[in-house]
Amino acid sequence: QVQLVESGGGLVQAGGPLSLSCAASGSFYSDNVMGWYRQAPGKQRELVAIITSGGNTNYADSVKGRFTISRDNAKNTVYLQMNSLKPEDTAVYYCNYNTGRGFNAENDFWGQGTQVTVSS
């Protein structure tokens, strides 16, 4: 079992920065993947960025060049630095942890979500 707690959401002007953090606790797997997803009202939850235990990353096309995902394995924490924010980035952002052992619910864990609102 893995527990995830996000922090850092809030209100920001378009073009500004905001950073999110997610602290994980529980049982871990060496090949785990952590990441951020977001869900805007009326839309499906979508991938923002993911990062493996080894530091390999992948980003949604819509955030490439603006967002940076990183992790501190010693602290079991993943971060998302968001720059040049746009109103369309407004969403609830969720931290995700996958054990790397499968795509089923037993290997996928989610945080409670944190609201990010970007004003125009």
Coordinates of N, CA and C in Angstrom, one line a residue:
Q1 N 0.8 -1.2 0.0 CA 0.0 0.0 0.0 C 0.9 1.2 0.0
V2 N 0.4 2.2 -0.8 CA 1.2 3.5 -0.9 C 0.2 4.6 -0.6
Q3 N 0.5 5.6 0.2 CA -0.3 6.8 0.5 C 0.4 8.0 -0.1
L4 N -0.4 8.9 -0.7 CA 0.2 10.0 -1.4 C -0.5 11.3 -0.9
V5 N 0.2 12.3 -0.6 CA -0.3 13.6 -0.2 C 0.3 14.7 -1.0
E6 N -0.6 15.4 -1.7 CA -0.2 16.6 -2.5 C -0.2 17.9 -1.8
S7 N 0.6 18.8 -2.2 CA 0.5 20.2 -1.6 C 1.0 21.1 -2.7
G8 N 0.7 22.4 -2.5 CA 1.2 23.5 -3.4 C 0.2 24.1 -4.4
G9 N -1.0 23.6 -4.4 CA -2.0 24.2 -5.4 C -2.4 25.6 -4.9
G10 N -3.0 26.3 -5.8 CA -3.5 27.6 -5.5 C -3.9 28.4 -6.8
L11 N -4.0 29.7 -6.6 CA -4.4 30.6 -7.6 C -3.1 31.4 -8.1
V12 N -3.0 31.5 -9.4 CA -1.8 32.2 -10.0 C -2.3 32.9 -11.3
Q13 N -1.6 34.0 -11.6 CA -1.9 34.8 -12.8 C -1.3 34.0 -14.0
A14 N -1.9 34.2 -15.1 CA -1.3 33.6 -16.3 C 0.1 34.1 -16.6
G15 N 1.0 33.1 -17.0 CA 2.4 33.5 -17.2 C 3.2 33.2 -15.9
G16 N 2.6 33.0 -14.8 CA 3.3 32.9 -13.6 C 3.7 31.4 -13.3
P17 N 4.5 31.2 -12.2 CA 4.9 29.9 -11.8 C 4.1 29.3 -10.6
L18 N 4.2 28.0 -10.5 CA 3.6 27.4 -9.4 C 4.3 26.0 -9.3
S19 N 4.5 25.6 -8.0 CA 5.1 24.3 -7.9 C 4.2 23.4 -7.0
L20 N 4.2 22.1 -7.3 CA 3.5 21.1 -6.6 C 4.4 20.1 -6.0
S21 N 4.0 19.5 -4.9 CA 4.8 18.4 -4.2 C 3.9 17.3 -3.9
C22 N 4.4 16.1 -3.9 CA 3.7 14.9 -3.5 C 4.6 14.0 -2.7
A23 N 4.2 13.8 -1.4 CA 5.0 12.9 -0.6 C 4.3 11.5 -0.5
A24 N 5.1 10.5 -0.7 CA 4.6 9.1 -0.7 C 5.1 8.4 0.6
S25 N 4.3 7.5 1.0 CA 4.7 6.7 2.2 C 4.1 5.3 2.0
G26 N 4.7 4.3 2.6 CA 4.2 3.0 2.5 C 5.2 2.0 2.0
S27 N 4.8 1.0 1.3 CA 5.6 0.0 0.7 C 6.0 0.4 -0.8
F28 N 7.3 0.4 -1.1 CA 7.7 0.8 -2.4 C 8.4 -0.3 -3.2
Y29 N 8.4 -0.1 -4.5 CA 9.0 -1.0 -5.5 C 10.1 -0.2 -6.1
S30 N 11.2 -0.9 -6.4 CA 12.4 -0.3 -7.0 C 12.2 0.3 -8.4
D31 N 11.2 -0.3 -9.1 CA 11.0 0.1 -10.5 C 9.7 1.0 -10.6
N32 N 9.3 1.7 -9.5 CA 8.1 2.4 -9.5 C 8.2 3.6 -10.5
V33 N 7.0 4.1 -10.8 CA 6.8 5.3 -11.6 C 5.9 6.3 -10.9
M34 N 6.3 7.5 -10.8 CA 5.4 8.5 -10.2 C 5.1 9.6 -11.2
G35 N 4.0 10.3 -11.0 CA 3.6 11.3 -12.0 C 2.5 12.1 -11.5
W36 N 2.1 13.1 -12.4 CA 1.1 14.0 -12.2 C 0.0 13.9 -13.3
Y37 N -1.2 13.8 -13.0 CA -2.3 13.9 -13.9 C -3.2 15.1 -13.5
R38 N -4.1 15.5 -14.4 CA -5.0 16.6 -14.1 C -6.3 16.4 -14.7
Q39 N -7.3 17.0 -14.1 CA -8.7 16.8 -14.6 C -9.4 18.2 -14.4
A40 N -9.8 18.7 -15.6 CA -10.6 20.0 -15.6 C -12.0 19.6 -15.6
P41 N -12.9 20.6 -15.2 CA -14.3 20.3 -15.2 C -14.8 19.9 -16.6
G42 N -15.6 18.8 -16.7 CA -16.1 18.3 -17.9 C -15.2 17.6 -18.8
K43 N -13.9 17.3 -18.3 CA -12.9 16.7 -19.1 C -12.4 15.4 -18.4
Q44 N -11.8 14.5 -19.2 CA -11.2 13.3 -18.6 C -9.9 13.7 -17.9
R45 N -9.6 12.8 -17.0 CA -8.3 13.0 -16.4 C -7.2 12.6 -17.4
E46 N -6.1 13.5 -17.5 CA -5.1 13.3 -18.5 C -3.7 13.4 -17.8
L47 N -2.8 12.7 -18.5 CA -1.4 12.7 -18.1 C -0.8 14.1 -18.2
V48 N -0.1 14.5 -17.2 CA 0.7 15.7 -17.3 C 2.2 15.3 -17.5
A49 N 2.7 14.5 -16.6 CA 4.1 14.1 -16.6 C 4.4 12.9 -15.7
I50 N 5.3 12.1 -16.1 CA 5.7 11.0 -15.3 C 7.2 10.9 -15.2
I51 N 7.7 10.2 -14.1 CA 9.1 10.1 -13.9 C 9.4 8.7 -13.3
T52 N 10.3 8.0 -13.8 CA 10.7 6.7 -13.2 C 11.6 6.8 -12.0
S53 N 11.8 5.7 -11.3 CA 12.8 5.8 -10.2 C 14.2 6.1 -10.7
G54 N 14.5 5.8 -12.0 CA 15.8 6.1 -12.5 C 15.9 7.5 -13.1
G55 N 14.8 8.3 -13.1 CA 14.9 9.6 -13.6 C 14.4 9.9 -15.0
N56 N 14.0 8.8 -15.7 CA 13.4 9.0 -17.0 C 12.1 9.7 -17.0
T57 N 11.8 10.6 -17.9 CA 10.6 11.4 -17.8 C 9.9 11.4 -19.1
N58 N 8.6 11.7 -19.0 CA 7.7 11.8 -20.2 C 6.7 12.9 -19.9
Y59 N 6.4 13.8 -20.9 CA 5.5 14.9 -20.7 C 4.4 14.9 -21.7
A60 N 3.3 15.4 -21.3 CA 2.2 15.7 -22.3 C 2.7 16.8 -23.2
D61 N 2.3 16.7 -24.5 CA 2.8 17.7 -25.5 C 2.4 19.1 -25.0
S62 N 1.2 19.3 -24.4 CA 0.7 20.6 -24.0 C 1.5 21.3 -22.9
V63 N 2.4 20.5 -22.2 CA 3.2 21.1 -21.1 C 4.7 21.1 -21.4
K64 N 5.1 20.5 -22.5 CA 6.5 20.4 -22.8 C 7.1 21.8 -22.9
G65 N 8.3 22.0 -22.2 CA 8.9 23.3 -22.3 C 8.5 24.2 -21.2
R66 N 7.4 23.9 -20.5 CA 6.8 24.7 -19.5 C 6.9 24.1 -18.1
F67 N 6.6 22.8 -18.0 CA 6.6 22.1 -16.8 C 7.8 21.2 -16.6
T68 N 8.3 21.0 -15.4 CA 9.4 20.1 -15.1 C 9.0 19.2 -14.0
I69 N 9.1 17.9 -14.2 CA 8.9 16.9 -13.1 C 10.2 16.4 -12.6
S70 N 10.3 16.2 -11.3 CA 11.5 15.7 -10.6 C 11.1 14.9 -9.4
R71 N 12.1 14.2 -8.9 CA 11.8 13.4 -7.7 C 13.0 13.3 -6.8
D72 N 12.8 13.2 -5.5 CA 13.8 12.9 -4.5 C 13.5 11.6 -3.9
N73 N 14.3 10.6 -4.4 CA 14.0 9.2 -3.9 C 14.3 9.1 -2.4
A74 N 15.2 9.8 -1.9 CA 15.5 9.7 -0.5 C 14.3 10.2 0.4
K75 N 13.6 11.2 -0.1 CA 12.4 11.7 0.6 C 11.1 11.1 0.1
N76 N 11.2 10.2 -0.9 CA 10.0 9.6 -1.5 C 9.0 10.7 -2.0
T77 N 9.5 11.7 -2.6 CA 8.7 12.9 -3.0 C 8.9 13.2 -4.5
V78 N 7.8 13.5 -5.2 CA 7.8 13.9 -6.6 C 7.3 15.4 -6.6
Y79 N 7.9 16.1 -7.5 CA 7.6 17.6 -7.7 C 7.2 17.9 -9.1
L80 N 6.4 18.9 -9.2 CA 6.1 19.5 -10.5 C 6.2 21.0 -10.5
Q81 N 7.2 21.5 -11.2 CA 7.4 22.9 -11.4 C 6.7 23.3 -12.6
M82 N 5.8 24.2 -12.5 CA 5.0 24.7 -13.6 C 5.3 26.2 -13.8
N83 N 5.7 26.5 -15.1 CA 6.1 27.8 -15.5 C 5.2 28.2 -16.6
S84 N 5.1 29.5 -16.9 CA 4.4 30.1 -18.0 C 2.9 29.5 -18.1
L85 N 2.3 29.5 -16.9 CA 1.0 28.9 -16.8 C -0.1 29.6 -17.7
K86 N -1.0 28.8 -18.2 CA -2.1 29.3 -19.1 C -3.4 29.0 -18.4
P87 N -4.4 29.8 -18.7 CA -5.7 29.5 -18.2 C -6.2 28.0 -18.4
E88 N -5.8 27.4 -19.5 CA -6.2 26.1 -19.8 C -5.5 25.0 -19.0
D89 N -4.5 25.5 -18.2 CA -3.9 24.6 -17.2 C -4.7 24.4 -15.9
T90 N -5.8 25.2 -15.8 CA -6.6 25.1 -14.6 C -7.2 23.7 -14.5
A91 N -7.1 23.1 -13.4 CA -7.6 21.7 -13.2 C -7.2 21.3 -11.8
V92 N -7.8 20.2 -11.4 CA -7.4 19.5 -10.2 C -6.2 18.6 -10.6
Y93 N -5.1 18.7 -9.9 CA -3.9 18.0 -10.2 C -3.7 16.8 -9.2
Y94 N -3.5 15.6 -9.7 CA -3.5 14.4 -8.9 C -2.1 13.8 -9.0
C95 N -1.5 13.4 -7.9 CA -0.3 12.7 -7.8 C -0.6 11.2 -8.0
N96 N 0.2 10.5 -8.8 CA 0.0 9.1 -9.1 C 1.3 8.3 -8.8
Y97 N 1.1 7.1 -8.3 CA 2.2 6.2 -8.1 C 1.8 4.8 -8.7
N98 N 2.7 4.3 -9.5 CA 2.5 3.0 -10.1 C 3.7 2.1 -9.7
T99 N 3.4 0.9 -9.2 CA 4.4 0.0 -8.7 C 5.3 -0.5 -9.8
G100 N 4.9 -0.5 -11.0 CA 5.6 -1.0 -12.1 C 5.4 -2.5 -12.3
R101 N 4.5 -3.1 -11.6 CA 4.2 -4.5 -11.7 C 2.9 -4.8 -12.4
G102 N 2.2 -3.8 -12.9 CA 0.9 -4.0 -13.6 C 0.1 -2.7 -13.7
F103 N -0.9 -2.8 -14.6 CA -1.8 -1.6 -14.8 C -3.1 -1.7 -14.0
N104 N -3.3 -2.7 -13.2 CA -4.5 -2.9 -12.5 C -4.5 -2.0 -11.3
A105 N -5.7 -1.9 -10.6 CA -5.9 -1.0 -9.5 C -5.0 -1.3 -8.3
E106 N -4.6 -2.6 -8.2 CA -3.8 -3.0 -7.1 C -2.4 -2.4 -7.1
N107 N -2.0 -1.9 -8.3 CA -0.7 -1.4 -8.5 C -0.7 0.1 -8.8
D108 N -1.8 0.8 -8.7 CA -2.0 2.2 -9.0 C -2.6 2.9 -7.9
F109 N -1.9 4.0 -7.4 CA -2.3 4.7 -6.3 C -2.4 6.2 -6.6
W110 N -3.4 6.9 -6.0 CA -3.7 8.3 -6.3 C -3.7 9.1 -5.0
G111 N -3.3 10.4 -5.1 CA -3.4 11.4 -4.1 C -4.8 11.9 -4.1
Q112 N -5.1 12.8 -3.2 CA -6.5 13.4 -3.0 C -6.7 14.5 -4.0
G113 N -5.7 15.1 -4.6 CA -5.8 16.1 -5.6 C -5.7 17.5 -5.0
T114 N -5.1 18.4 -5.8 CA -5.0 19.8 -5.4 C -5.4 20.7 -6.5
Q115 N -6.1 21.8 -6.2 CA -6.7 22.6 -7.2 C -5.6 23.7 -7.7
V116 N -5.5 23.8 -9.0 CA -4.6 24.8 -9.6 C -5.5 25.7 -10.5
T117 N -5.6 27.0 -10.2 CA -6.4 27.9 -11.0 C -5.5 29.0 -11.5
V118 N -5.6 29.2 -12.8 CA -4.8 30.2 -13.5 C -5.8 31.2 -14.1
S119 N -5.6 32.4 -13.6 CA -6.4 33.5 -14.1 C -5.8 34.2 -15.3
S120 N -6.7 34.7 -16.2 CA -6.3 35.3 -17.4 C -6.1 36.8 -17.2

